[in-house]
Short mmCIF file of C-alpha atoms and ligand atoms in Angstrom, two decimals:
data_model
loop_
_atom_site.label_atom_id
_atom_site.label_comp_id
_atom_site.label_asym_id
_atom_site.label_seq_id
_atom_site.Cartn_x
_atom_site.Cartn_y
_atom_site.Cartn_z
CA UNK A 4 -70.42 36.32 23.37
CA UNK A 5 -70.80 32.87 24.68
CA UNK A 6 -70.61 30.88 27.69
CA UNK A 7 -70.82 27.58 28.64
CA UNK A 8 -71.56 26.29 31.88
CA UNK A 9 -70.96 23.00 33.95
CA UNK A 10 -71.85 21.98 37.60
CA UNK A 11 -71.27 18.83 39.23
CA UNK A 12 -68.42 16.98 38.10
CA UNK A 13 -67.30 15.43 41.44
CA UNK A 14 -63.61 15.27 41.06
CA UNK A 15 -62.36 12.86 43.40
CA UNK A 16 -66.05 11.35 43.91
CA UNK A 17 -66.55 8.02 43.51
CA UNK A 18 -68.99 7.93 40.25
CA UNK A 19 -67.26 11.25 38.59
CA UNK A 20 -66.85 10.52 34.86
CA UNK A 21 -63.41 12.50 34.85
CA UNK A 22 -62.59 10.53 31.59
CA UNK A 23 -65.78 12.25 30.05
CA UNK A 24 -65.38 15.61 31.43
CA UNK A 25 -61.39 15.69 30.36
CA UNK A 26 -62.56 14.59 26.62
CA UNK A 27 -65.23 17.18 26.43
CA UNK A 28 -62.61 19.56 27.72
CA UNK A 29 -60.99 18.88 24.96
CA UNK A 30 -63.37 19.12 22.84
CA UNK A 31 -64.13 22.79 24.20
CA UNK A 32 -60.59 23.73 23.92
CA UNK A 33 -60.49 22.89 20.21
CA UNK A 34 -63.66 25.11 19.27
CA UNK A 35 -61.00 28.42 18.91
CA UNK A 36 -60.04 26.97 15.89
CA UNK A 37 -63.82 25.44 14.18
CA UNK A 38 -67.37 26.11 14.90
CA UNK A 39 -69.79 23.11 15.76
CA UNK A 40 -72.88 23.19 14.46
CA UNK A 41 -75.91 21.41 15.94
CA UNK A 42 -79.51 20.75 15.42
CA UNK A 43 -81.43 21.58 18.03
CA UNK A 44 -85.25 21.87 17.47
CA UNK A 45 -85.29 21.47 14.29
CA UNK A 46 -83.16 25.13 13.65
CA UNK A 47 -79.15 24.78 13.35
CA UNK A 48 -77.08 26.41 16.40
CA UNK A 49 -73.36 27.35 16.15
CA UNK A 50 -71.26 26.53 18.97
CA UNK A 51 -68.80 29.23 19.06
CA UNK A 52 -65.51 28.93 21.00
CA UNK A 53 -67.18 30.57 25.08
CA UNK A 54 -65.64 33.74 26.37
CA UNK A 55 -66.75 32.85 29.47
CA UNK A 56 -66.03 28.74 31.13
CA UNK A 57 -68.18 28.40 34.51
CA UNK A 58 -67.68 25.87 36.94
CA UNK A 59 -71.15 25.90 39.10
CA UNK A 60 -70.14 24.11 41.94
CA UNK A 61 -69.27 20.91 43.06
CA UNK A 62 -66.64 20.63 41.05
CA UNK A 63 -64.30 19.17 43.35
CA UNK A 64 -65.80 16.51 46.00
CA UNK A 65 -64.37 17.70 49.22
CA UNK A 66 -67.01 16.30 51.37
CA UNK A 67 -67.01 12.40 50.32
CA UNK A 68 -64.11 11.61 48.06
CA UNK A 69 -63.25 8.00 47.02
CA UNK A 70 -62.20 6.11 50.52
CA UNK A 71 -62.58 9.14 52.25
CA UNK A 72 -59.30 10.37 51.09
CA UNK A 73 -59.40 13.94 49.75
CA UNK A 74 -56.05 13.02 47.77
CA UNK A 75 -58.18 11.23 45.05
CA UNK A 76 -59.52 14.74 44.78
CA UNK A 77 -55.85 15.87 44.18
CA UNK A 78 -55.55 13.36 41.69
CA UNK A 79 -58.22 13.66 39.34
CA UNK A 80 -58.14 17.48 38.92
CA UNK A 81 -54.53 17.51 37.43
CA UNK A 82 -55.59 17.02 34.09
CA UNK A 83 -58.92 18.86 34.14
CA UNK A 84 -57.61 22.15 35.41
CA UNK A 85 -54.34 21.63 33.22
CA UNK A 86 -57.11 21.46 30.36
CA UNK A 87 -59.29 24.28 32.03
CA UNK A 88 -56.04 26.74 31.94
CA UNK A 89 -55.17 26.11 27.91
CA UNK A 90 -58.85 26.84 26.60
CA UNK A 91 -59.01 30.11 25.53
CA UNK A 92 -61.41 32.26 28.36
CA UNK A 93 -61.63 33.53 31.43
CA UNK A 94 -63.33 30.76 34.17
CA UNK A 95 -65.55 31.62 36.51
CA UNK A 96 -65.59 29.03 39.75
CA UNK A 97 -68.88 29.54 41.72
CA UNK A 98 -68.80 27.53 44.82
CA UNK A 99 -70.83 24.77 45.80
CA UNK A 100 -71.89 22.75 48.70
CA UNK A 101 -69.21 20.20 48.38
CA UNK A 102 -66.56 22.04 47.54
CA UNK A 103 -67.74 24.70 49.99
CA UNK A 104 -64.67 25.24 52.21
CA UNK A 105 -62.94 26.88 48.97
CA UNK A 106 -65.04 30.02 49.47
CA UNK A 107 -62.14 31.13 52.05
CA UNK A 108 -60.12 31.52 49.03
CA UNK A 109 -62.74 34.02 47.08
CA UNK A 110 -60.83 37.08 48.23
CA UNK A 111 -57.07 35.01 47.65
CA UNK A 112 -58.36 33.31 43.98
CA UNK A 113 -59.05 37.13 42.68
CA UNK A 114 -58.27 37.00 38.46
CA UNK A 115 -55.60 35.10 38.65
CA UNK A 116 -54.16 35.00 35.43
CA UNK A 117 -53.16 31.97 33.42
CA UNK A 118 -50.21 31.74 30.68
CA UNK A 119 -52.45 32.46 27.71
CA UNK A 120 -53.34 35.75 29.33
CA UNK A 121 -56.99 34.78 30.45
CA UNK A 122 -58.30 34.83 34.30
CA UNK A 123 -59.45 32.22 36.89
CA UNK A 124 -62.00 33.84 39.55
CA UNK A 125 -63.88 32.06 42.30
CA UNK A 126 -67.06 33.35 43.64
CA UNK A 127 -67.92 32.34 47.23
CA UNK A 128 -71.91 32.25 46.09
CA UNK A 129 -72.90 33.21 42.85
CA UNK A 130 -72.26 34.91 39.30
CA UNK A 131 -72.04 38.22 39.29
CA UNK A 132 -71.82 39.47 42.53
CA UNK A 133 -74.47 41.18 44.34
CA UNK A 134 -75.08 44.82 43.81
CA UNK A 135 -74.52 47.38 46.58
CA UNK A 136 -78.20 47.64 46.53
CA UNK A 137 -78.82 44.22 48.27
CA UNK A 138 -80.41 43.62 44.56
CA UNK A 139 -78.46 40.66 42.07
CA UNK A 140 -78.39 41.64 39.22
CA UNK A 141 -77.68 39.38 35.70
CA UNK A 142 -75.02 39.28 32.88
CA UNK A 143 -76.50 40.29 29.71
CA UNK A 144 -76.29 37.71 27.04
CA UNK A 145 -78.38 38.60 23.99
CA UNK A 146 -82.42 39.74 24.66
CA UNK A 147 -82.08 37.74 28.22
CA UNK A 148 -80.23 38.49 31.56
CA UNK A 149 -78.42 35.24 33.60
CA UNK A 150 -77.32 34.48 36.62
CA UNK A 151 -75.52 31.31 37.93
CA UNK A 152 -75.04 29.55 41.45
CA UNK A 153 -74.87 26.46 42.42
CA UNK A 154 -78.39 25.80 43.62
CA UNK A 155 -77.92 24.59 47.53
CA UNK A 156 -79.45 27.49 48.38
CA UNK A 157 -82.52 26.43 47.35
CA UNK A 158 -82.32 23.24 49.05
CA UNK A 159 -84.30 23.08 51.97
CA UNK A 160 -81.89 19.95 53.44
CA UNK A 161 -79.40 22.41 53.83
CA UNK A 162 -81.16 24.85 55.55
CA UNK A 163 -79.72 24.21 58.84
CA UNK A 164 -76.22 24.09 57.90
CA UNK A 165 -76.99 27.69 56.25
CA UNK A 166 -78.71 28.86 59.00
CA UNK A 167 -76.04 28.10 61.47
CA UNK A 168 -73.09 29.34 59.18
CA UNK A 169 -75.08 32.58 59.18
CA UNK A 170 -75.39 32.77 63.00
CA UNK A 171 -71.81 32.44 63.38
CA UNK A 172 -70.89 34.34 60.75
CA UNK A 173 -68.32 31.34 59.35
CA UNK A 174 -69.13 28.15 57.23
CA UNK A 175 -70.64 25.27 59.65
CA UNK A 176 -70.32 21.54 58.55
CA UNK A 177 -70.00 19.02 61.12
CA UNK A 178 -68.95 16.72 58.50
CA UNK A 179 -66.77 18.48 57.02
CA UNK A 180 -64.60 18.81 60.17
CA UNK A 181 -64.80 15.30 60.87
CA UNK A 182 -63.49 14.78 56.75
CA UNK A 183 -60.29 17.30 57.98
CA UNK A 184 -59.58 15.21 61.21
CA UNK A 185 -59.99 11.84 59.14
CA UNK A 186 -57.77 13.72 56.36
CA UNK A 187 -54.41 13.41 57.99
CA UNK A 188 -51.43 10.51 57.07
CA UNK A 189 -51.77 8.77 59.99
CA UNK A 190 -55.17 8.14 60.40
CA UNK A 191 -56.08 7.68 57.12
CA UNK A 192 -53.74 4.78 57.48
CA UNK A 193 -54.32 3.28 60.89
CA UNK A 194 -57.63 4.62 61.96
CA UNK A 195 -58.83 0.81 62.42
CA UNK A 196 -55.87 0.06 64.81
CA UNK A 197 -56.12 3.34 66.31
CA UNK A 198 -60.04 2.50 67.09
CA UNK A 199 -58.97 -0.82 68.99
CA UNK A 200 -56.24 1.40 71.23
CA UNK A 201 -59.02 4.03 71.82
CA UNK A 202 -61.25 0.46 72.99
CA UNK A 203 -59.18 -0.77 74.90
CA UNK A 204 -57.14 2.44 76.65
CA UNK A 205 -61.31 3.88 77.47
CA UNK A 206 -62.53 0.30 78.54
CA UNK A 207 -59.60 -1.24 80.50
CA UNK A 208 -58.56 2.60 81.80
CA UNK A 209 -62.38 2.70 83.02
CA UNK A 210 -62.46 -0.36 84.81
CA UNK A 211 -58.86 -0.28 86.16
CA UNK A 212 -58.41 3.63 87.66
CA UNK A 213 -60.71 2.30 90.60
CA UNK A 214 -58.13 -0.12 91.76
CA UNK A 215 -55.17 1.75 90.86
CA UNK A 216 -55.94 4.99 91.66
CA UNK A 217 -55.67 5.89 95.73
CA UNK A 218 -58.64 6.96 97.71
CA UNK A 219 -59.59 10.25 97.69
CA UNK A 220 -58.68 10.98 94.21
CA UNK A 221 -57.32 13.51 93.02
CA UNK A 222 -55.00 14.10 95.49
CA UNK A 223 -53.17 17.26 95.66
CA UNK A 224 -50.14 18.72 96.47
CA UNK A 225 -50.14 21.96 98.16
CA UNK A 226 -48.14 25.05 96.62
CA UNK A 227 -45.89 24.99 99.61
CA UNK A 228 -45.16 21.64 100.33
CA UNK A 229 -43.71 21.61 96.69
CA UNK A 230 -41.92 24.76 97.52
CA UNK A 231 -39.93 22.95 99.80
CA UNK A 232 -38.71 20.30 98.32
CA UNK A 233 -35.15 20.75 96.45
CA UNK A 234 -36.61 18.72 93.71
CA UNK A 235 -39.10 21.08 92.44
CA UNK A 236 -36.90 24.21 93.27
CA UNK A 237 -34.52 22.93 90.94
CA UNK A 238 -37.66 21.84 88.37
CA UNK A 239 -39.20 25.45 88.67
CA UNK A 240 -35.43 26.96 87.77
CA UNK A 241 -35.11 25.06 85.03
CA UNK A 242 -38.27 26.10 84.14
CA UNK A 243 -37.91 29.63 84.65
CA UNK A 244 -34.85 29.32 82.35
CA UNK A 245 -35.89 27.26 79.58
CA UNK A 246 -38.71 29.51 79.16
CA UNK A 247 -37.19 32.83 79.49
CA UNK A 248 -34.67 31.60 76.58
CA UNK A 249 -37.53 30.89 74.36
CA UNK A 250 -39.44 34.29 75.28
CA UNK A 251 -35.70 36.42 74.33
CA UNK A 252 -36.19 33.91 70.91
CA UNK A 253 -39.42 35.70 70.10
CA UNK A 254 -41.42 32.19 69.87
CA UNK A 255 -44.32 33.09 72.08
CA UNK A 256 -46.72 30.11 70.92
CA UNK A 257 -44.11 27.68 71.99
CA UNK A 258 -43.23 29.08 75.38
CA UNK A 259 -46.87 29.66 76.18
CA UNK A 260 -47.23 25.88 75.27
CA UNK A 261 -44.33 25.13 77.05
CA UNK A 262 -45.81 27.15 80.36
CA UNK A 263 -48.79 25.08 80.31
CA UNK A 264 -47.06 21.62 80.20
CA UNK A 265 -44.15 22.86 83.24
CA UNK A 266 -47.10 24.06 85.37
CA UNK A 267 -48.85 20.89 84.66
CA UNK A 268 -45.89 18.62 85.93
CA UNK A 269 -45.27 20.94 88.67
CA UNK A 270 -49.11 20.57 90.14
CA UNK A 271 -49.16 16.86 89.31
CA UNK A 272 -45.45 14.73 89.42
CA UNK A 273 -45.41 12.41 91.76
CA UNK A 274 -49.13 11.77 91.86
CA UNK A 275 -51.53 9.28 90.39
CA UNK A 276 -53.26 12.13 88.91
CA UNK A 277 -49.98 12.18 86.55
CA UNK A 278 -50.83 8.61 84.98
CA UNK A 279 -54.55 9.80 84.72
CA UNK A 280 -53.50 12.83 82.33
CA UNK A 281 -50.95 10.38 80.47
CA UNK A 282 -53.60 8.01 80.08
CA UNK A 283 -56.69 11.11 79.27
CA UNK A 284 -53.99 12.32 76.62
CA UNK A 285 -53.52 9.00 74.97
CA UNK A 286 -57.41 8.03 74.82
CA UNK A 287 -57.38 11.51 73.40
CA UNK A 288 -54.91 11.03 70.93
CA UNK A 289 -56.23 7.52 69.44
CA UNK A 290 -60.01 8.58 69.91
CA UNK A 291 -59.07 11.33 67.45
CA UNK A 292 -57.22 8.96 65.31
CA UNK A 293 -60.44 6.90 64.45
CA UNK A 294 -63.74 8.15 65.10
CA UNK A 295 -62.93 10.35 62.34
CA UNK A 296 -62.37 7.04 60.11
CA UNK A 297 -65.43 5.69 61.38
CA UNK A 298 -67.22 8.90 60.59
CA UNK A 299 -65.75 8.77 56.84
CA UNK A 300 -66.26 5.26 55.78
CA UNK A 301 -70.12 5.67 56.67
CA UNK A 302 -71.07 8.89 55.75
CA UNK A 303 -72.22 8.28 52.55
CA UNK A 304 -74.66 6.06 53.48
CA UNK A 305 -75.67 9.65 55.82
CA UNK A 306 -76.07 11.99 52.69
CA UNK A 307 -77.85 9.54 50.86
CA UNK A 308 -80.87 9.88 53.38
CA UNK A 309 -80.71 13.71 53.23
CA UNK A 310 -79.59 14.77 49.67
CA UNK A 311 -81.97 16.25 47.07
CA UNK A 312 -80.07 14.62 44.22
CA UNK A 313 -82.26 14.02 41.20
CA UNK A 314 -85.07 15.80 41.53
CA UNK A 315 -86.42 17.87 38.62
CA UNK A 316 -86.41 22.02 38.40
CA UNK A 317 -90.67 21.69 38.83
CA UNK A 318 -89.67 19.83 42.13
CA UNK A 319 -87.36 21.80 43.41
CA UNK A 320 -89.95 25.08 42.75
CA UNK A 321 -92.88 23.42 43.83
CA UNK A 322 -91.64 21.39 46.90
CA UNK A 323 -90.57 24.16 49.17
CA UNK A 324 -87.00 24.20 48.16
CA UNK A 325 -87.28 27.81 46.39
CA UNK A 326 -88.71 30.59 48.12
CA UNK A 327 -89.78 33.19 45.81
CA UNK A 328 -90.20 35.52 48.56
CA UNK A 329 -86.47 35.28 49.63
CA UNK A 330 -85.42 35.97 45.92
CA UNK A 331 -83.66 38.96 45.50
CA UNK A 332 -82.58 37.73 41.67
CA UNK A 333 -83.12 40.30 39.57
CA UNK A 334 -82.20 38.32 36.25
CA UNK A 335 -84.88 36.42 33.56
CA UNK A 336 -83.08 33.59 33.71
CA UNK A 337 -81.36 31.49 36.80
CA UNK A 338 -78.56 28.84 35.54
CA UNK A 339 -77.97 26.31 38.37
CA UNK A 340 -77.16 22.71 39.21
CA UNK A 341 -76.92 20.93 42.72
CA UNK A 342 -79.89 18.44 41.80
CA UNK A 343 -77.48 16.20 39.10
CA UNK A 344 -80.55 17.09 36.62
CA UNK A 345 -80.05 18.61 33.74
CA UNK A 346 -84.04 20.10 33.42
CA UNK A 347 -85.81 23.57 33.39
CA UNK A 348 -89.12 24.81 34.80
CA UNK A 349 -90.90 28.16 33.75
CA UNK A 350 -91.30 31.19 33.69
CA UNK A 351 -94.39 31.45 34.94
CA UNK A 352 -95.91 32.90 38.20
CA UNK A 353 -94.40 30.63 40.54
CA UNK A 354 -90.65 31.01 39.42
CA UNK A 355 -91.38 35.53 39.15
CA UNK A 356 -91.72 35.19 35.49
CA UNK A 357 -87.96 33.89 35.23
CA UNK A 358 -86.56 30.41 33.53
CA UNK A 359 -84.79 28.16 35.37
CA UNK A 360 -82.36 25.74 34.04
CA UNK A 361 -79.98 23.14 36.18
CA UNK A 362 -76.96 22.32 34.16
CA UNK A 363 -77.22 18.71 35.15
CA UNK A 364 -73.85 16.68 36.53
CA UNK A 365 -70.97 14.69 34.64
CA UNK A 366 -71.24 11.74 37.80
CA UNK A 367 -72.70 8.58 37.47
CA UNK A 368 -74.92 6.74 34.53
CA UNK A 369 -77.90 8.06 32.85
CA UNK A 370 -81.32 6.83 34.71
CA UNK A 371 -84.30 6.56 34.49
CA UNK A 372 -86.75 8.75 37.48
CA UNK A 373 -90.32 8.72 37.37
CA UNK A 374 -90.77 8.14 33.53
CA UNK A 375 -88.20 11.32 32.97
CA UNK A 376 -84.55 10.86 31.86
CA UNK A 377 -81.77 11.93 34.04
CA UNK A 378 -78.79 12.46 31.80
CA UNK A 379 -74.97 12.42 32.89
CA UNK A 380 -72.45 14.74 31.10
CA UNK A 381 -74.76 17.78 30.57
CA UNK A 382 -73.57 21.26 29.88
CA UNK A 383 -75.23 24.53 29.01
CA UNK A 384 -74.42 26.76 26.01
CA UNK A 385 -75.58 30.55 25.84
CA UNK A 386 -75.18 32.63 23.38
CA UNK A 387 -76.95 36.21 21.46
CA UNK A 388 -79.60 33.55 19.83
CA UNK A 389 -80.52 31.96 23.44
CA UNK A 390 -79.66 29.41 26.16
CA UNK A 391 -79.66 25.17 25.41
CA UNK A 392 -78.99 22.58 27.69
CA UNK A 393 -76.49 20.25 25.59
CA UNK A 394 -75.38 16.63 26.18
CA UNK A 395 -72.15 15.18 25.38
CA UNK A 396 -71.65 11.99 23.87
CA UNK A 397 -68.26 11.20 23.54
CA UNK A 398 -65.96 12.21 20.37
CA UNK A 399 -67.49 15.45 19.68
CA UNK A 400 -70.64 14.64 19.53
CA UNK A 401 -73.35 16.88 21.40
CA UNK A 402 -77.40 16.34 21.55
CA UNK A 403 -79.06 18.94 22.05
CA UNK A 404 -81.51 18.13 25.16
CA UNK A 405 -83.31 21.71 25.64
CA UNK A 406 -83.70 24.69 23.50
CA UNK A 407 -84.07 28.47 24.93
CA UNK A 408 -84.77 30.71 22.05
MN1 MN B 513 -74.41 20.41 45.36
#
């Protein structure tokens, strides 16, 4: 029985080492056929081909792909989920913060299985799934018991997005929603020009409807004064008709559209107030068109004030970010990433007597952070004889960063 565990690739992000990732995928894929052996501590562990492949979140990067544009994201998972599907195991896809909006598909994404007969799940929040009880249990590996998510939920910068989505009762990301408006052909190719329409239509249209527009704005029309006219008899026939033949069609969205815009002509034709609505819809329309582009091109600048990227397991126990009091883990040992750093902290009485480990990130370069290393392209290996946080070097080659006997 083994696993092996990744978080934090990024696909589509702008630093994501896809190159990396895709070798060691590789790499994992050919282990069905030969055992690795590595030194780790000083004692010799065998890699054995995992049962079990799991993706801890933010895999994809839904919420700032390269120039905004979530077809990068397309792009760069081809190969890695081509690769994902031929190694030989079921994969488990937990959901992260960034690729949060793929939690609708939990229920749809159920086992699916692949050509060689294995099974791709996705789990909306973490690995397993809790227990009727309210109580999480862990997967038994050996003498320990695990249990994997992503690690947002620790993260007190995210608190109010959490807390919202809860009060609703649906996923809440303001960002996110400007990401889907900015995500669309046209304005991911003319938001700029779009943004100097919206200018000018809201400036000029501002400073203009004064003079244009006749006293006593909006004028209106009484319902009997139209009456009489032949014009809008004929108008509220052809109405009548065009919308009965769409009601015998069965397409009730479209005639109830169609109501509102007939009703609309029929209060405002012939007035000023008609130009106003023309006008209100076309601001509309180009406002839409860019303030999502605006929104995209500087957001990253935005999560860089309010991530927790980078900080250490000790930090994120210690500095408010896990409350041991909400914890409803029942597991010795908590795999998770979020933080980019591959790290543990405990057990000991501030983590419940369990060991945490954060499976680190395959995006950007290694750095240095307050004297302590902060590797990229960091995986964890369990098996029977424990738990080690492994680094990948390129060709095959893994260093063995962490041992959990
Ligand atoms: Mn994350």
């Amino acid at each position: 029985m083994a696993y092996i565990v990744v978080s934090d690739v990024h696909l589509g992000g702008k630093l994501c080492n896809q190159k990396e990732f895709c070798d060691f995928l590789k790499w994992v894929r050919g282990l069905v056929n030969k055992t690795e052996t590595i030194k780790c501590k000083g004692k010799d562990v065998t890699i054995h081909s995992p049962e079990k492949f799991i993706l801890l979140g933010d895999i994809l990067e839904l919420w700032d792909p390269r120039d905004g544009n979530r077809d990068n994201v397309i792009g760069d998972s081809i190969l890695p989920f081509s690769l994902l599907s031929d190694i030989n195991c079921d994969k488990i896809y937990v959901i992260g913060n960034h690729d949060d909006s793929l939690g609708e598909l939990e229920g749809e994404v159920d086992d699916v299985a692949l050509p060689n007969g294995k099974k791709f799940d996705i789990y909306d929040r973490h690995y397993p799934e809790k227990e009727k009880t309210g109580i999480s249990g862990g997967i038994k590996i050996g003498s320990q018991s695990y249990f994997f998510l992503h690690g947002h939920q620790f993260d007190k910068e995210q608190a109010i997005l959490a807390w919202v989505s809860r009060l609703i009762g649906e996923s809440w990301n303001p960002l996110g929603w400007f990401q889907d408006l900015y995500n669309t052909l046209f304005t991911k190719k003319h938001w700029k020009a779009s943004f100097l329409i919206f200018s000018a239509l809201f400036l000029l249209g501002g400073y203009f409807w004064n003079k244009l527009l006749p006293p006593g704005f909006p004028n209106t029309l009484t319902w009997a004064s139209l009456a009489g006219t032949t014009g809008s008899l004929i108008y509220v026939i052809v109405s009548a008709i065009i919308l009965l033949f769409f009601l015998m069609k069965g397409l009730f969205a479209l005639t109830a559209t169609l109501f509102v815009i007939l009703l609309g002509g029929w209060f405002f034709w012939e007035q000023s107030s008609f130009l106003a609505i023309i006008w209100g819809t076309l601001t509309g329309f180009f406002a839409l068109s860019s303030i999502p582009g605006v929104v995209a091109s500087t957001q990253r600048k935005f999560y860089n004030l309010l991530k927790s990227k980078d900080k250490t397991v000790e930090q994120i126990i210690h500095n408010g970010y896990y409350r041991k009091n909400k914890d409803t883990i029942r597991a010795n040992v908590v795999v998770f990433g979020h933080t980019h750093f591959a790290d543990y902290y405990g057990p000991d009485a501030d983590t419940g007597n369990r060991l945490f480990i954060n499976s680190g990130c395959w995006y950007g370069k290694d750095k240095l952070i307050d004297k302590k290393m902060r590797y990229s392209n960091t995986f964890v290996y369990i098996d029977e004889s424990g738990a080690y946080i492994l680094r990948w070097l390129g060709s095959g080659n893994i260093e063995c960063l962490e041992a959990f006997p």
